[in-house]
Amino acid sequence: MSQLDLARVQFAMTSIYHFLFVPVTIGLGFLTALLQTAWHRSGRPEYLRLTRFFGVLLLINVAVAVVTGLVQEFQFGMDWSVYSRTVGGVFGAPLAMEGLAAFFLESTFLGLWVFGWNKLGRRVHLATIWAVAFGAMLSAAFILAANSWMQHPVGYKINPATGRAQLTDIWAVLTNPVFLWGYVHVLLASLVTASVVMLSISAWQLRRGGARAVFRPAARLSLMVLAPSIILAMFVGSELGVVEGKYQPMKIAAAEAQWTTCQPCSFSLFQIGGGNDDKTPTQIIAIPHLLSLLATNHWNGKVQGLTPLQNQYQQKYGPGNYVPNVFVQYWSMRIMAYAAGLILILAGWGVWLLYRKKLDRGKWFLRAAIWSAALPFIMNTAGWLLTESGRQPWIVQGVQLTRNGVSPSISTATVATSLIVFLLLYGALAVVDIVLMMRYARREIGPEPAAGDEPEVRLPAMTY
């Protein structure tokens, strides 16, 4: 493999790995704030016990997320120095805002929340966990604004003397339609992820028979957040597809393996073939008009095919292959949709049992809920692959090709060595995180606090 290939593999690996923790942090921060608010308003001790229980899971997740996020920043300078030098004047602005404002807001108030039990007033302490939740969402906003600029660059100009991009309109970057729809989509996906995690843990505790009076409200809360979130996430994802179809038509065409222009267009639930070397796939199940609806919001909308788009791009940008990996695009889209569909079924099943007051007695539902914990992570990973792979071969759409952004001063051996180091580091972090999360999630919840007693959150500690 070349230096470029290894650098791409390394960035894909670290990005996917980091994105396993981001949605949990955002969603669990919000749910923990809801639990503490419920305790603050009702005074019911089970909400305080749940706040402490899921708050520790939030802390474990934040710790791993911060470490994996730092590695990504390191890579911009090591593997992608030409990219950083060329567009850093624009791409770096929202990242700087994230580091200087959002991250410090989140980390500062997280510290106040952890060490503020019994020291801060109840209302002030409640405000700290909401500040944590808000900080996590704000952090995601700035990072997604930077990423969305790579998908649809706006608010910049290229300095003819230096050949570098200069920021001319930060408001345009922060109101980029790809960012606005993508940000809402990620927030909703984060709520789905954390809700499924909370539901899965609650289902395991309910099946085990311990502290049913405590985990029944947790299961109820997770379903009340999950049901509307997954429906809205699917709707917003559809609107995001329309926006991307306007600015990145190649991405949408590749997601359907659509080589020729069609009107109206069918959406295939499954097909054989259709990769870069197969332009006549066999569609097993095709739903008429659905692709037109998803890509254009019109029943008979036209979707340009990969072949005519390739010809247009060659005329505009010069000779080259501008078609992304069709196999990855097609199956990323399906896997994301299949996982979201299963979560929707689970949410509907749970709401029906909740309505019939049989939630904690639904044996098969509780079993399904436990094993569903992997679904949102599969959904998020597939969605991330769909977004990032669909931009190729551009690192910044229409501005810089990926092959032109890699660092010229490092060798293939250097990138390979750092890739191995990251693999070992991330493997160790994965083991630590999984062991800590599962061990804590399966333990008995803490005892009911005495009146007026608000014990401090017990932090996980390294033991030798």
Coordinates of N, CA, C and O in Angstrom, one line a residue, residues 245 249-254 256 258-266 289-298 300-306 308-309:
G245 N -28.0 15.6 -2.4 CA -28.2 15.4 -3.8 C -28.0 16.6 -4.6 O -27.7 16.6 -5.8
P249 N -24.2 15.4 -5.9 CA -25.0 14.4 -6.6 C -24.3 13.0 -6.8 O -24.9 12.0 -6.9
M250 N -22.9 13.1 -6.9 CA -22.2 11.8 -7.1 C -22.4 10.9 -5.9 O -22.5 9.7 -6.0
K251 N -22.5 11.5 -4.7 CA -22.6 10.7 -3.5 C -24.0 10.0 -3.5 O -24.1 8.8 -3.2
I252 N -25.0 10.7 -3.9 CA -26.4 10.1 -3.9 C -26.5 9.0 -5.0 O -27.1 7.9 -4.8
A253 N -25.9 9.3 -6.2 CA -26.0 8.3 -7.3 C -25.2 7.0 -6.9 O -25.6 5.9 -7.1
A254 N -24.0 7.2 -6.2 CA -23.3 6.0 -5.8 C -24.0 5.2 -4.7 O -23.9 4.0 -4.6
E256 N -27.0 4.5 -4.6 CA -28.0 3.7 -5.2 C -27.3 2.8 -6.3 O -28.0 2.1 -7.0
Q258 N -26.5 3.9 -9.1 CA -27.3 4.3 -10.2 C -26.3 4.9 -11.3 O -25.8 6.0 -11.2
W259 N -26.1 4.1 -12.3 CA -25.1 4.5 -13.3 C -25.7 5.4 -14.4 O -25.0 6.2 -15.1
T260 N -27.0 5.2 -14.7 CA -27.6 6.0 -15.7 C -28.6 7.0 -15.0 O -29.1 6.7 -14.0
T261 N -28.9 8.1 -15.7 CA -29.9 9.0 -15.2 C -31.3 8.4 -15.3 O -31.7 7.7 -16.3
C262 N -32.1 8.6 -14.2 CA -33.4 8.0 -14.2 C -34.5 9.0 -13.8 O -34.2 10.0 -13.1
Q263 N -35.7 8.8 -14.2 CA -36.9 9.6 -13.8 C -38.2 9.0 -14.1 O -38.4 8.8 -15.4
P264 N -39.0 8.5 -13.2 CA -38.7 8.4 -11.8 C -37.7 7.3 -11.5 O -37.4 6.4 -12.3
C265 N -37.3 7.2 -10.2 CA -36.2 6.3 -9.8 C -36.7 5.4 -8.7 O -37.3 5.9 -7.7
S266 N -36.3 4.1 -8.8 CA -36.6 3.2 -7.8 C -35.5 3.1 -6.8 O -34.3 3.3 -7.1
H289 N -40.3 4.8 -7.3 CA -40.4 6.2 -6.9 C -39.6 6.6 -5.6 O -39.5 7.7 -5.3
L290 N -39.2 5.6 -4.8 CA -38.7 5.9 -3.5 C -37.4 6.7 -3.6 O -37.1 7.6 -2.9
L291 N -36.5 6.3 -4.6 CA -35.2 7.1 -4.7 C -35.5 8.5 -5.1 O -34.9 9.4 -4.7
S292 N -36.5 8.7 -6.0 CA -36.8 10.1 -6.5 C -37.3 10.9 -5.3 O -36.9 12.0 -5.1
L293 N -38.1 10.2 -4.4 CA -38.6 10.9 -3.2 C -37.5 11.3 -2.3 O -37.4 12.4 -1.7
L294 N -36.6 10.3 -2.0 CA -35.5 10.5 -1.0 C -34.5 11.5 -1.5 O -33.9 12.3 -0.7
A295 N -34.2 11.6 -2.8 CA -33.1 12.4 -3.4 C -33.6 13.8 -3.8 O -32.8 14.7 -3.8
T296 N -34.9 13.9 -4.1 CA -35.4 15.2 -4.6 C -36.6 15.8 -3.9 O -37.0 16.9 -4.2
N297 N -37.2 15.0 -3.1 CA -38.5 15.3 -2.4 C -39.7 15.4 -3.4 O -40.7 16.0 -3.1
H298 N -39.5 14.8 -4.6 CA -40.5 14.8 -5.6 C -40.8 13.3 -6.0 O -39.8 12.6 -6.2
N300 N -41.7 12.1 -8.8 CA -41.1 11.7 -10.1 C -39.8 12.4 -10.3 O -39.4 12.7 -11.5
G301 N -39.0 12.8 -9.3 CA -37.8 13.5 -9.4 C -36.7 12.8 -10.2 O -36.7 11.6 -10.2
K302 N -35.9 13.6 -10.9 CA -34.8 13.0 -11.7 C -33.5 12.9 -10.9 O -33.1 13.9 -10.2
V303 N -32.8 11.8 -11.0 CA -31.6 11.5 -10.3 C -30.5 11.3 -11.4 O -30.7 10.3 -12.2
Q304 N -29.5 12.1 -11.4 CA -28.4 11.9 -12.4 C -27.6 10.6 -12.1 O -27.3 10.3 -10.9
G305 N -27.2 10.0 -13.1 CA -26.4 8.7 -13.0 C -24.9 9.0 -12.8 O -24.4 10.1 -13.1
L306 N -24.2 8.0 -12.4 CA -22.7 8.1 -12.2 C -22.0 8.4 -13.5 O -21.1 9.2 -13.6
P308 N -23.1 10.0 -16.5 CA -23.1 11.4 -17.0 C -22.5 12.3 -16.0 O -21.9 13.3 -16.4
L309 N -22.5 12.0 -14.7 CA -21.8 12.9 -13.7 C -20.3 12.9 -13.9 O -19.6 13.9 -13.8

